[in-house]
Amino acid sequence: MQETVKNKTVMRSMLLLDLFEQHAELTFQEVITLSEMPKSSVYRMLQSLEELGFLEKGEDLKYRLGTIFLKYGHLVASRLDIRHISYPIMEKLHEETKEVINLTVRSGDEAIYIEKIDRYQTIRLYTEIGKKSPLYAGACPRALLAFLPVNEQTTYLERTPLVQIASGTLTTIAALKQIMAKEREQGFTVSHSELEDNTAAVAAPIYNYQGEVIAGISAAGIAANYDAAYITNLSEKTIEAAAKISAKLGYRP
């Protein structure tokens, strides 16, 4: 019985922490309202989370995520082998193209950005490390979807609503299937204003030693620059970078 109570407390504490994924800071009352938990329970859990360093309370009495997450975030990032393997190759692609270079991996039905290099870009794009995107939207996320076996694509599309994110987001299954078939044939994905208006990207899939798509690498920038000739040039460089990373992961075509 005591073990069950402890498990419930841990689960509810995690639900409180999840609130801070969407909110940078929250007051005690806001946590109660959003969590829909009893005031006394919220008070005890917030107090424990603060003592453990998972939350910090400022002088304004608002709660924020604690700096302990920086420690754990660094540990997780440092143990992602693909990130370490990819980074030098991403840097080379960045120097050659002067575009924003992104690296994504799959997290369920979403793509998560785990690395980004953007020293030469003066504007901020949609992509940020830790940010998630549906697999169907944007060149880098779709590199994880378009090169899956067709039956896996179909299963994904059957359970996933295609929501409009920006002016160029593909929102019909027919259009998405058509573009993915073309992308599989050409070996890279392209997006125009799918995650953020006036931006574009070219991406290629990264394979592991078993021939499975496990990541995507993209070059992204201002949509006005992405004419046919530029996309052709950029796609060649991006495919080459993806192939080098795949080779380091043991992939043999």
Short mmCIF file of N, CA and C in Angstrom, two decimals, residues 123 167 193 196-200 221-224:
data_model
loop_
_atom_site.label_atom_id
_atom_site.label_comp_id
_atom_site.label_asym_id
_atom_site.label_seq_id
_atom_site.Cartn_x
_atom_site.Cartn_y
_atom_site.Cartn_z
N ILE A 123 18.89 35.65 -38.57
CA ILE A 123 17.51 35.54 -38.10
C ILE A 123 17.33 34.19 -37.42
N SER A 167 2.24 28.43 -43.55
CA SER A 167 1.50 28.53 -44.82
C SER A 167 1.78 27.38 -45.78
N SER A 193 8.32 26.91 -46.10
CA SER A 193 7.35 27.50 -45.17
C SER A 193 6.43 26.46 -44.53
N GLU A 196 7.67 27.33 -40.49
CA GLU A 196 7.70 28.78 -40.26
C GLU A 196 7.70 29.47 -41.62
N ASP A 197 6.87 30.48 -41.77
CA ASP A 197 6.78 31.17 -43.06
C ASP A 197 8.11 31.79 -43.47
N ASN A 198 8.33 31.80 -44.78
CA ASN A 198 9.51 32.43 -45.39
C ASN A 198 10.82 31.71 -45.08
N THR A 199 10.73 30.45 -44.68
CA THR A 199 11.93 29.65 -44.47
C THR A 199 11.87 28.42 -45.36
N ALA A 200 13.02 27.85 -45.64
CA ALA A 200 13.09 26.64 -46.46
C ALA A 200 14.22 25.76 -45.95
N GLY A 221 17.34 27.88 -44.30
CA GLY A 221 17.58 29.31 -44.41
C GLY A 221 16.37 30.06 -44.93
N ILE A 222 16.62 31.18 -45.58
CA ILE A 222 15.56 32.05 -46.07
C ILE A 222 14.99 31.49 -47.38
N ALA A 223 13.68 31.36 -47.45
CA ALA A 223 13.02 30.71 -48.59
C ALA A 223 13.35 31.38 -49.92
N ALA A 224 13.52 32.69 -49.92
CA ALA A 224 13.78 33.41 -51.17
C ALA A 224 15.06 32.95 -51.86
#
